[in-house]
Coordinates of C-alpha atoms and ligand atoms in Angstrom, one line a residue:
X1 CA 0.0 0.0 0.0
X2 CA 1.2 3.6 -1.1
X3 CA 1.3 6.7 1.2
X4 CA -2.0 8.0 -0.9
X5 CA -3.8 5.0 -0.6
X6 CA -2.8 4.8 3.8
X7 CA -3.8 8.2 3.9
X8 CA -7.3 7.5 1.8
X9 CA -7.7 4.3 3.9
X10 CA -7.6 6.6 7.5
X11 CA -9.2 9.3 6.1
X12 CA -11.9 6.5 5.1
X13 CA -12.0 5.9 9.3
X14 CA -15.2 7.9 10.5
X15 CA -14.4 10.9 12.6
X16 CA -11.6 12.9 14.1
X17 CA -9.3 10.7 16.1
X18 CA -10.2 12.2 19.1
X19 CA -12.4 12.7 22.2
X20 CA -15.4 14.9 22.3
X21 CA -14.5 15.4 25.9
X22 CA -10.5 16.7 25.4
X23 CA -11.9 18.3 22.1
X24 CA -14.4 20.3 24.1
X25 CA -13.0 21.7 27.5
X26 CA -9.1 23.8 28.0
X27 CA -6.1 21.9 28.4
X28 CA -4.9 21.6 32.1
X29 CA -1.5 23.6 33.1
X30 CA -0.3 22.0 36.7
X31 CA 2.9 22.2 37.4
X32 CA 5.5 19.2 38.0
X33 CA 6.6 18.1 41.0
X34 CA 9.9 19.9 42.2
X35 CA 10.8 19.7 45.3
X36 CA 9.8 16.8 48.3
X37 CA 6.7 17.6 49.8
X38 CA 4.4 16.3 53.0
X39 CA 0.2 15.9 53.0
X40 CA -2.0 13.8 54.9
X41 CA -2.5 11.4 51.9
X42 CA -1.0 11.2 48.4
X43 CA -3.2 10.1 45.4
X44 CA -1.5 8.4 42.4
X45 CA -3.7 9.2 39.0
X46 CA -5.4 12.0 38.0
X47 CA -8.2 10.7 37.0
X48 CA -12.1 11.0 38.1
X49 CA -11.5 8.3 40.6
X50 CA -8.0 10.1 42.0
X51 CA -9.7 13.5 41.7
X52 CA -12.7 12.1 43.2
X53 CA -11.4 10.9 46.1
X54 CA -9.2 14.0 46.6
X55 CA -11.7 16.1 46.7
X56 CA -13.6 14.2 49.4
X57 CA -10.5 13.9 51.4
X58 CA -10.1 17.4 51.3
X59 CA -14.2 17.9 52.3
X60 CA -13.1 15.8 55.5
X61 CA -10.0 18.3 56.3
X62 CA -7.3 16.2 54.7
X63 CA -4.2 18.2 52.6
X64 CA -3.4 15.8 49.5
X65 CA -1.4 16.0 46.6
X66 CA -2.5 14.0 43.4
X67 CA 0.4 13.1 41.3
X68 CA -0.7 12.3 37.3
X69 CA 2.4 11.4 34.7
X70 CA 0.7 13.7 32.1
X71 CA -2.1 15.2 32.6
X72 CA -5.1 15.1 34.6
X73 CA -8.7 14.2 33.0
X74 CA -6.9 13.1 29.8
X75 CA -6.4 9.0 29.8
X76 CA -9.2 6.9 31.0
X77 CA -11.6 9.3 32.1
X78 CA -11.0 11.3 29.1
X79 CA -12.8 8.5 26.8
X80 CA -15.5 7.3 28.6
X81 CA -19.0 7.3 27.7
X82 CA -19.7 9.3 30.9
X83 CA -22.6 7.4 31.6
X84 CA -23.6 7.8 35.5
X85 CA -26.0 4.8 36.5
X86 CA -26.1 1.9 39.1
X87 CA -27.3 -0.2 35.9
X88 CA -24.5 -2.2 34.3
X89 CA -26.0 -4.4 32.0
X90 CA -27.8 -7.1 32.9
X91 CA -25.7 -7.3 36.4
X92 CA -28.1 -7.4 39.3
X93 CA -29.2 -11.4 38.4
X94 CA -25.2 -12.6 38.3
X95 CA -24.7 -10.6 41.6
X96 CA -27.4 -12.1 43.7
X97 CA -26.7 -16.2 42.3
X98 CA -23.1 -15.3 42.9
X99 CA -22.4 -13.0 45.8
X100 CA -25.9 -13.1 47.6
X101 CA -28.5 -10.8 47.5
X102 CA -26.9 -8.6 50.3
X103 CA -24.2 -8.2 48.2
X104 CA -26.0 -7.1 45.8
X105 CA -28.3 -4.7 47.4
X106 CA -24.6 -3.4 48.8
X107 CA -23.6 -2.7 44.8
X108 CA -26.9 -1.2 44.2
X109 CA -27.3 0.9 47.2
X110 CA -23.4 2.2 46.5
X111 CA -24.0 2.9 43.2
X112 CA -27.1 4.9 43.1
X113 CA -25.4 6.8 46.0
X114 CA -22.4 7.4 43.6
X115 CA -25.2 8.9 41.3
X116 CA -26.7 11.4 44.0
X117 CA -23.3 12.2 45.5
X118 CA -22.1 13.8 41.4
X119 CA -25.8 15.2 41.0
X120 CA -25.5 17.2 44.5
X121 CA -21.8 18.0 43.7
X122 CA -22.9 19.5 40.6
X123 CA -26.0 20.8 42.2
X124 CA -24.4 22.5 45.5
X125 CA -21.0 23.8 42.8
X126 CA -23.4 24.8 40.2
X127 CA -20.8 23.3 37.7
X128 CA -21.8 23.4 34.1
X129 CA -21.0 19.9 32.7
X130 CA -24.2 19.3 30.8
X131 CA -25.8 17.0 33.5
X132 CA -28.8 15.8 32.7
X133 CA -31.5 12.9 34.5
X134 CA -32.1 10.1 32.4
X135 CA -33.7 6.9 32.6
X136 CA -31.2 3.8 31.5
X137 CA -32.2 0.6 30.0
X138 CA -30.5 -2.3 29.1
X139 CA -32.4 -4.4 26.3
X140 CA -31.9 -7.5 24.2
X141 CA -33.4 -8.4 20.7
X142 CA -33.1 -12.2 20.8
X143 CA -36.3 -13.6 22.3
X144 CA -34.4 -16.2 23.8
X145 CA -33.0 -14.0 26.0
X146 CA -36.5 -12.1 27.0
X147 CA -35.7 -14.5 30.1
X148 CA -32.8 -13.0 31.3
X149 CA -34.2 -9.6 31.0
X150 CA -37.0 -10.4 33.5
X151 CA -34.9 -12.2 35.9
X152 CA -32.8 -8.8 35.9
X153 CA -35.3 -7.1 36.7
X154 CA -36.5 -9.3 39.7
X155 CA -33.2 -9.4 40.7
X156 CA -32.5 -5.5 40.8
X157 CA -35.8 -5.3 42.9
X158 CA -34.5 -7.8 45.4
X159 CA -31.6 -5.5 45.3
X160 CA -33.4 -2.3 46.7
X161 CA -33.7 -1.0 42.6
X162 CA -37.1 0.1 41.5
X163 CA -36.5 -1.3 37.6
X164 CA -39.2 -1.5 35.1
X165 CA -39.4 -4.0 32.3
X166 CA -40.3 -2.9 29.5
X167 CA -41.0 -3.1 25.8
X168 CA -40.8 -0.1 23.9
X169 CA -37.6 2.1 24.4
X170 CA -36.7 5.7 23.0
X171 CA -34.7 3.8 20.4
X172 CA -36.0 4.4 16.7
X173 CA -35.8 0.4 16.3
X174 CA -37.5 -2.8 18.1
X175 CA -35.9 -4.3 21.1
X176 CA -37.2 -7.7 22.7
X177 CA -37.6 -5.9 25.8
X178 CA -35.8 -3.7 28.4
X179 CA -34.9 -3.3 31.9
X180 CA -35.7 0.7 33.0
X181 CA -33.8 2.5 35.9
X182 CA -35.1 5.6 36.2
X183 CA -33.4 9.2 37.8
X184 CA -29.7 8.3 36.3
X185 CA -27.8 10.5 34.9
X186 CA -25.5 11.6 32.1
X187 CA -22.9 14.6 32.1
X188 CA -19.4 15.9 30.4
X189 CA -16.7 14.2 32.5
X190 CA -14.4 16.9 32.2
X191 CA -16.5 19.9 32.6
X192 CA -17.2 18.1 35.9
X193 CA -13.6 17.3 37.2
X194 CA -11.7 20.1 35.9
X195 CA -14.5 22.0 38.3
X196 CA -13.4 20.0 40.7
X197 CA -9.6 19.9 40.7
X198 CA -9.1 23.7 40.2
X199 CA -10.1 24.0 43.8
X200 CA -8.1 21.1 45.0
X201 CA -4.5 23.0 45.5
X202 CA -3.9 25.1 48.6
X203 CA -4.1 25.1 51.9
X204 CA -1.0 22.2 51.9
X205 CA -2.7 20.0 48.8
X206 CA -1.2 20.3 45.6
X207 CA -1.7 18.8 42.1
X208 CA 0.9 17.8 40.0
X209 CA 1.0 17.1 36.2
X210 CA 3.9 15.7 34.4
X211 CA 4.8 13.6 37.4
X212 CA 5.4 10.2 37.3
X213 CA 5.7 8.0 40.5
X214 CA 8.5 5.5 40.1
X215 CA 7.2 3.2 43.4
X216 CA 5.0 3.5 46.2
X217 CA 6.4 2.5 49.7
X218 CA 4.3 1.5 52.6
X219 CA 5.3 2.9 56.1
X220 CA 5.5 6.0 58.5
X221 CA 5.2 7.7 56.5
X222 CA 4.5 6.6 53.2
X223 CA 6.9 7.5 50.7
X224 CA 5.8 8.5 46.9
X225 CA 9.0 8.1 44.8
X226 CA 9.3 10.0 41.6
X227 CA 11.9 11.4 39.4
X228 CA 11.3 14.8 40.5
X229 CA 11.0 14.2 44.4
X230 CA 9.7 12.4 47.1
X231 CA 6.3 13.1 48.4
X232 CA 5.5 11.3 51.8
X233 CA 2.1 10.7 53.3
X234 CA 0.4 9.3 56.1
X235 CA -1.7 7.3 53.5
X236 CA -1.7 7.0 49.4
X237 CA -4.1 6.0 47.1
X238 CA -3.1 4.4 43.9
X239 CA -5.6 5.2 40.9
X240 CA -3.9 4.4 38.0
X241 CA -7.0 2.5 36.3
X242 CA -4.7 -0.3 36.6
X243 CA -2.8 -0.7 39.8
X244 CA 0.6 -0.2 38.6
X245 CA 2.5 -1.3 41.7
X246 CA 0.9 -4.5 41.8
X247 CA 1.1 -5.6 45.6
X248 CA -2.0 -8.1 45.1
X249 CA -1.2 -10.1 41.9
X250 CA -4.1 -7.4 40.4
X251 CA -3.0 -8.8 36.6
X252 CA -4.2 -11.9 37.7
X253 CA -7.6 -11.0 38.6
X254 CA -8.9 -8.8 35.9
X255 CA -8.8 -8.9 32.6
X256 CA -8.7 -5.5 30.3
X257 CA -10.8 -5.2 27.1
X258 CA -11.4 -2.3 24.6
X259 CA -14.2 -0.7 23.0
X260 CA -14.9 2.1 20.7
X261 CA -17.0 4.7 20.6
X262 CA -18.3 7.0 17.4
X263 CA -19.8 10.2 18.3
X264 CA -22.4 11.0 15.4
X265 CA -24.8 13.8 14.1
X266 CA -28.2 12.6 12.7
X267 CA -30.5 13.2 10.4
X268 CA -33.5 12.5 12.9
X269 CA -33.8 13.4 16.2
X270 CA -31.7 11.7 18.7
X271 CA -33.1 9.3 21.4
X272 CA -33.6 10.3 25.1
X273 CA -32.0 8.0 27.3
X274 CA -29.3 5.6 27.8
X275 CA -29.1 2.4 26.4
X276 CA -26.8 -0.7 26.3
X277 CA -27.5 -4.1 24.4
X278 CA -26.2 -6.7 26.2
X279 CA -25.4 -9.3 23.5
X280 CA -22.0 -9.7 21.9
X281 CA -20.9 -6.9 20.9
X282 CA -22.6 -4.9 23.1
X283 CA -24.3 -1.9 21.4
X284 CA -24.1 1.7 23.5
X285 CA -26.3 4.8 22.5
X286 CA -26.8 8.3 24.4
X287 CA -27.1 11.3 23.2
X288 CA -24.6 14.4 24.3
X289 CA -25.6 18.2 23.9
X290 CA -23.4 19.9 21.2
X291 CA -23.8 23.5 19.9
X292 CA -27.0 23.6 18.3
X293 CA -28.1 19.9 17.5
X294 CA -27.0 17.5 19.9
X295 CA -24.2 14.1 18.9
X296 CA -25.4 10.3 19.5
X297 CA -22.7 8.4 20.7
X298 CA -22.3 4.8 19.8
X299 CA -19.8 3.0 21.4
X300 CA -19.3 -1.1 21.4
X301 CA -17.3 -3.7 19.1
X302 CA -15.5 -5.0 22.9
X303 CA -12.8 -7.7 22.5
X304 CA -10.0 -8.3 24.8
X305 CA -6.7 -5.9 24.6
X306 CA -4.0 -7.0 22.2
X307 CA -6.4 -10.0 20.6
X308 CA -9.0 -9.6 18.1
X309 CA -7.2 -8.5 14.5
X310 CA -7.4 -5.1 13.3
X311 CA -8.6 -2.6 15.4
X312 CA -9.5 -0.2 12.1
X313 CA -12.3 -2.8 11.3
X314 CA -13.6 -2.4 14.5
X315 CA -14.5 1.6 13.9
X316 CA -15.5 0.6 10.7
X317 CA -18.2 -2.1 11.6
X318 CA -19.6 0.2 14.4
X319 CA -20.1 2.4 12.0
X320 CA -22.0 0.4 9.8
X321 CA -24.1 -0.5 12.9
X322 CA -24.6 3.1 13.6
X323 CA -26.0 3.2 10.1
X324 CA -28.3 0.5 10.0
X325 CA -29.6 1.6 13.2
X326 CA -29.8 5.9 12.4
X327 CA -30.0 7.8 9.7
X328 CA -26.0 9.7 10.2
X329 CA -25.3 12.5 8.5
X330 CA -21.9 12.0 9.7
X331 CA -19.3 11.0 12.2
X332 CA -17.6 14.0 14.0
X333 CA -15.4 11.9 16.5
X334 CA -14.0 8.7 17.0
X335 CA -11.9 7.6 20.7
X336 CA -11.6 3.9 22.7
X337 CA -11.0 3.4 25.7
X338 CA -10.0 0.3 27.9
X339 CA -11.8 -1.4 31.0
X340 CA -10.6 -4.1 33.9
X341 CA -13.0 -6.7 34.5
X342 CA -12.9 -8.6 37.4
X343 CA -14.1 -12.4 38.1
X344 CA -17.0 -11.2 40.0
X345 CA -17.7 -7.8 38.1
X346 CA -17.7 -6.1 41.5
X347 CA -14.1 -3.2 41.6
X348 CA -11.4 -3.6 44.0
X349 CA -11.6 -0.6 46.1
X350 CA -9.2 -1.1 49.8
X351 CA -6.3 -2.0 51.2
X352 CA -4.3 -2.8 48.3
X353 CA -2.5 -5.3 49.7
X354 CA -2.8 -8.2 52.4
X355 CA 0.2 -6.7 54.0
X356 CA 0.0 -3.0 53.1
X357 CA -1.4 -0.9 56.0
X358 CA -1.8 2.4 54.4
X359 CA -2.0 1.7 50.5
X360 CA -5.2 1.8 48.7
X361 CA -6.6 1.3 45.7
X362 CA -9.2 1.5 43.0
X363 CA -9.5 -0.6 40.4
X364 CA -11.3 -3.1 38.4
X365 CA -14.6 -0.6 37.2
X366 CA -15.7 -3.2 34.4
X367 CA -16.6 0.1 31.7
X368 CA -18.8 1.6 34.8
X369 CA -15.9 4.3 36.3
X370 CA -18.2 7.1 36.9
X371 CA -20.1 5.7 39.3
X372 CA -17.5 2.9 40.2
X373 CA -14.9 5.6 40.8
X374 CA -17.2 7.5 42.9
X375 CA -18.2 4.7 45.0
X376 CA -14.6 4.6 45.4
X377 CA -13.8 8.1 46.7
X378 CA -16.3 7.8 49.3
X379 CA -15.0 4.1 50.6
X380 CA -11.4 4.7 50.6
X381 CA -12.2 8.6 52.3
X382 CA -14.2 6.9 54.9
X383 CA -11.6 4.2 55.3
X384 CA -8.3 6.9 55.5
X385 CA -10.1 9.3 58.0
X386 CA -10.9 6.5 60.2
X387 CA -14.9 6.6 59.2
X388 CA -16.8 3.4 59.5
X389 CA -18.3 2.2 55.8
X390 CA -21.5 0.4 55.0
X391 CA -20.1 -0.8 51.7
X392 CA -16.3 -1.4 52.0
X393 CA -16.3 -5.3 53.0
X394 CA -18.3 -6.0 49.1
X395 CA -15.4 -3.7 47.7
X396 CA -12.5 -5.2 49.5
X397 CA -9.8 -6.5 47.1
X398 CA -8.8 -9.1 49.8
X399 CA -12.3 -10.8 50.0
X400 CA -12.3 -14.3 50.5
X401 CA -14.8 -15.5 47.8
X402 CA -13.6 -13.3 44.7
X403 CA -10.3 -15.7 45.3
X404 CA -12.2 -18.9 44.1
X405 CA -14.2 -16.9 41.9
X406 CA -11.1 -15.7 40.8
X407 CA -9.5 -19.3 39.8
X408 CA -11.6 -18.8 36.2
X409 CA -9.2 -15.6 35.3
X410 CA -5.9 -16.8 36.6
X411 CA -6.4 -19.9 34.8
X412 CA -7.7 -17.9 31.7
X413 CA -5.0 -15.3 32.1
X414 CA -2.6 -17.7 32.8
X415 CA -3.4 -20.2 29.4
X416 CA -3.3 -16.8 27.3
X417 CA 0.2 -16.2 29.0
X418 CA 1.6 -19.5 28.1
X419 CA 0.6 -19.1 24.4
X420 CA 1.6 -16.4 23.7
X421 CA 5.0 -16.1 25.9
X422 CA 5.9 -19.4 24.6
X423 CA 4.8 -18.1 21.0
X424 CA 7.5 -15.6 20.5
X425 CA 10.1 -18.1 21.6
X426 CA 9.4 -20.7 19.0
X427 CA 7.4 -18.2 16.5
X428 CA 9.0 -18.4 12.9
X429 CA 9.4 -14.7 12.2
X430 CA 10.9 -13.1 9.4
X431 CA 13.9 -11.0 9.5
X432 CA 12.8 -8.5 6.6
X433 CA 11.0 -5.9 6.8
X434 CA 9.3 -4.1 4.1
X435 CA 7.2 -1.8 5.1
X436 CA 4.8 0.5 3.2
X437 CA 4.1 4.0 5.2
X438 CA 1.3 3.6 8.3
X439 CA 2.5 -0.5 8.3
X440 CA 3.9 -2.2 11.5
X441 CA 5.2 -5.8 11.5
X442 CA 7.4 -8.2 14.1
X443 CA 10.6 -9.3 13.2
X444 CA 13.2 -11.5 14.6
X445 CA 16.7 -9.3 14.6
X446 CA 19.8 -10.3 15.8
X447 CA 18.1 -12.4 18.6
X448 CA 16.0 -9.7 19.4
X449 CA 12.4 -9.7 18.6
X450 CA 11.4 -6.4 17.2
X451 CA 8.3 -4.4 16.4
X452 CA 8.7 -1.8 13.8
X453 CA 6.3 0.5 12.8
X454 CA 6.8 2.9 9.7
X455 CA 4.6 6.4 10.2
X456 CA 3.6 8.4 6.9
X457 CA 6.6 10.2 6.3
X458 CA 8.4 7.1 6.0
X459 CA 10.5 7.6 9.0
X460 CA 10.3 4.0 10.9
X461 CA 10.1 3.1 14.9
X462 CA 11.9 -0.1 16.3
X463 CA 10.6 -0.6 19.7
X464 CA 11.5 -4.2 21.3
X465 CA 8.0 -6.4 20.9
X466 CA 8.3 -8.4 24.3
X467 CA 6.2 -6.8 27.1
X468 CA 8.4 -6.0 29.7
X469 CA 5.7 -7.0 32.7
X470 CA 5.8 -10.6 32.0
X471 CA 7.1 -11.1 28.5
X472 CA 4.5 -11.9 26.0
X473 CA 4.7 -10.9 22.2
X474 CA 3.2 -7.5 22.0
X475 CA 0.8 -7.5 19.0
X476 CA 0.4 -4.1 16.5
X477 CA -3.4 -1.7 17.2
X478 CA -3.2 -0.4 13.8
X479 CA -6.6 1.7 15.1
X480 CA -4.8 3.3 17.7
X481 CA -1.0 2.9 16.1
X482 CA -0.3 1.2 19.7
X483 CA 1.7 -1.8 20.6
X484 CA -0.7 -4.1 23.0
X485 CA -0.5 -7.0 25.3
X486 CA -2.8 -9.7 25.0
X487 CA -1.8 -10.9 28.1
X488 CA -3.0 -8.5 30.8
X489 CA -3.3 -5.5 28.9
X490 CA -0.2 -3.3 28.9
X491 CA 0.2 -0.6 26.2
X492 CA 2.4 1.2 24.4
X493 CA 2.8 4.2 21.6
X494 CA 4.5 3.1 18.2
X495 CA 7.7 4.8 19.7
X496 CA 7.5 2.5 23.2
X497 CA 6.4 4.7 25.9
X498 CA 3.9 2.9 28.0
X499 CA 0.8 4.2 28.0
X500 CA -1.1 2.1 30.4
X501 CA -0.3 -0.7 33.0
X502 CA 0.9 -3.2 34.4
X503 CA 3.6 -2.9 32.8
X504 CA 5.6 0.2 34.4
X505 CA 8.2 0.9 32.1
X506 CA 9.4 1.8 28.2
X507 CA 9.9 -0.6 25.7
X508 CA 13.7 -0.5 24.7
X509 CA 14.5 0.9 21.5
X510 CA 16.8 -1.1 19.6
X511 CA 17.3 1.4 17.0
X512 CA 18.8 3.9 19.6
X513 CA 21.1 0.4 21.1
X514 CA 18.9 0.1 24.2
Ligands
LIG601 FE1 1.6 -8.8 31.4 FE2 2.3 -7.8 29.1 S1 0.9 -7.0 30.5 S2 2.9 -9.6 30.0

């Protein structure tokens, strides 16, 4: 393929390759870390479940400093669907056969709390992040699974939810049937947490962009290690979407998978509410205000990180869903993001290890961070100022029956490990490389297994293609012009700088002898 016929081919992608959110709101200016500092607790990841919990910290007379390696609101949180609900998918019946019912009225009661604790945030701040009440469903449109719909819904009840089923949604097209939470919400992430994290510094608390934590130490006090400085604290939070000091085998016990997410401008009008199809691939639709006609976001085609084929297809076939299903004038945006699962779909939120006494963490949101990450900030607030917690023993990343619950991902994780570790050992890869501009390929060099990855301009990348967490083959996101793990999810840009855990480190460059 030519350099015309790459560029026709991602021009041919639908939508700017970027997020509403960032494309909408100021860039953030904080500056780095330099010089050691002291707080009550330090909070690792600038994201809405670090900012989150900061702020509630702070509300309970706490100083904090959240430390973010590049800038705040910008990963995770920054591609979300920003969909603020205690309904995710068709969870409520798997959480009372597997965890009990009180279990699951614990999820539900600390999830629709997560909902009113950002509605009276925005409310009592009068922030203007486009927040608006809407009713969620979650529908099917097999009638073999009209069953599973209506044992949700008995399910939720039992769980404290008052869910509806129903059979006519919003949506232009037929459903089966639905499951209806009403008084959720929806809102514009960023709007929300830059409100909040302008007001975080002072007084002793400090936010710091451009700051990357090298380790976390327990002890009196914590120490916060980065390249910049130390930062100790009676307490630290880690909130790096994926724990990346890993005192709990966390890679273990989650798996990641992406999605993508279209955001669109109709010919019709857009649909109220907020919907999820909970088949394979799941199908996501709100609608998000936008100067004078409002986007429909579209988000789905999940598959687990680094497996799967081209990622390109996957924006492509959404959009041809988001076709059949509305009449699109076009596609304004396109973004992915990438969620932890774990075995049973509840987050880690605690101690984050058996032996840590004051590490915490956050982790393991399942696509469902806004309210997840809020449930979060008010556990590990309560749990760091001494509070008791209704909710935290359902969260706790140490509990007892997640750990045979567990044994189906370790064993998963650890049969996708095996393959694909052992694959790059005994793989038959080819030494050349001939690469047209916007290609990427693996190649054995010299002993060395190496990804290379040739950008427009013809200038090429060599990045070593063995993860450095655990050493699987990394495989080539030609959507996202990553390198990813299909073991437990590490990432990478083309030039090797990791973009997301749990690996914590580059990929050497063999091109530049490292
Ligand atoms: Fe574990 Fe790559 S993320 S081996």
């Amino acid at each position: 393929m030519g350099a015309t016929d790459e560029e026709d081919e991602l021009e041919s992608l639908p939508g700017e390759p970027l997020s509403l959110w960032l494309d909408t709101t100021p860039e953030t200016d904080f500056d780095p870390l330099d010089s050691d500092v002291r707080v009550d607790t330090a909070v690792v990841g600038g994201g809405i479940a670090g900012i989150t919990t900061a702020t509630h910290l702070q509300e309970a007379g706490q100083s904090v400093a959240v430390l973010e390696a590049d800038r705040v609101v910008k990963a995770v949180t920054g591609h979300t669907t920003a969909k603020v609900t205690s309904q995710h998918g068709l969870i409520y019946d798997h959480l009372v056969s597997d965890v009990g019912v009180d279990a699951a009225r614990t999820y539900a009661e600390a999830n629709e709390a997560a909902v009113e604790d950002i509605a009276s945030r925005v409310d009592e701040r009068d922030i203007d992040c486009d927040f608006r009440r809407q009713s969620a469903y979650t529908y099917v449109t097999s009638p073999e699974k009209r069953r599973s719909v209506r044992e949700e819904v008995s399910a939720a009840r039992r769980a404290g939810i008052d869910a509806e089923f129903v059979e006519d949604t919003p949506l232009p097209y037929d459903v089966e049937c639905a499951v209806r939470f009403d008084d959720q919400a929806q809102f514009h992430p960023r709007k929300y947490l830059l409100d909040l994290v302008e007001d975080v510094p002072g007084d002793g608390s400090h936010v710091f962009e451009e700051t990357r934590v090298t380790d976390v130490n327990d002890g009196d006090p914590c120490t916060v290690e980065t390249e910049r400085g130390t930062v100790r604290a009676e307490s630290v939070v880690v909130a790096t979407h994926f724990p990346v000091f890993d005192h709990n085998f966390y890679f273990a016990r989650q798996f990641p998978k992406r999605s993508y997410v279209l955001a669109a401008r109709l010919n019709e009008s857009p649909p109220e509410g907020m919907h999820y199809r909970d088949e394979e691939p799941y199908f996501s639709v709100r609608t998000q205000p936008g100067g004078d006609e409002a986007f429909v976001f579209v988000g789905g085609q999940n598959h687990k990180t680094g497996q799967g084929g081209s990622t390109e297809k996957r924006y492509r076939e959404l959009a041809s869903e988001a076709r059949e299903r509305f009449d699109v004038r076009s596609f304004e945006y396109r973004w992915s993001t990438q969620d932890y699962r774990t075995a049973d779909r509840i987050p880690y939120i605690g101690p984050l290890g058996p032996n840590t006494d004051d590490l915490y963490v956050a982790t393991g949101f399942g696509g469902w961070g806004m309210t997840g990450s809020t449930v979060a900030a008010m556990i590990l607030s309560d749990m760091i100022t001494g509070e008791p917690n209704p909710w935290a023993n359902v969260f706790d990343p140490s509990r007892v029956d997640v750990r045979s619950q567990a044994k189906e991902l370790v064993t998963e994780n650890a049969a996708v490990a095996r393959e694909f570790v052992g694959d790059w050992a005994t793989k038959p890869l080819t030494s050349v490389v001939s690469l047209s501009p916007g290609d990427a390929t693996v190649t054995r060099e010299g002993g060395k297994v190496v990804g290379t990855y040739r950008d427009g301009d013809g200038d090429e990348y060599k990045v070593s293609a063995v993860c450095p967490h655990m050493g699987c083959l990394l495989e080539w996101n030609d959507g996202e012009r990553s390198w990813d793990c299909p073991c437990h999810g590490s990432r990478f840009t083309y030039d090797g700088v990791v973009m997301e855990g749990p690996a914590n480190s580059d990929l050497p460059r063999p091109d530049r002898n490292e």
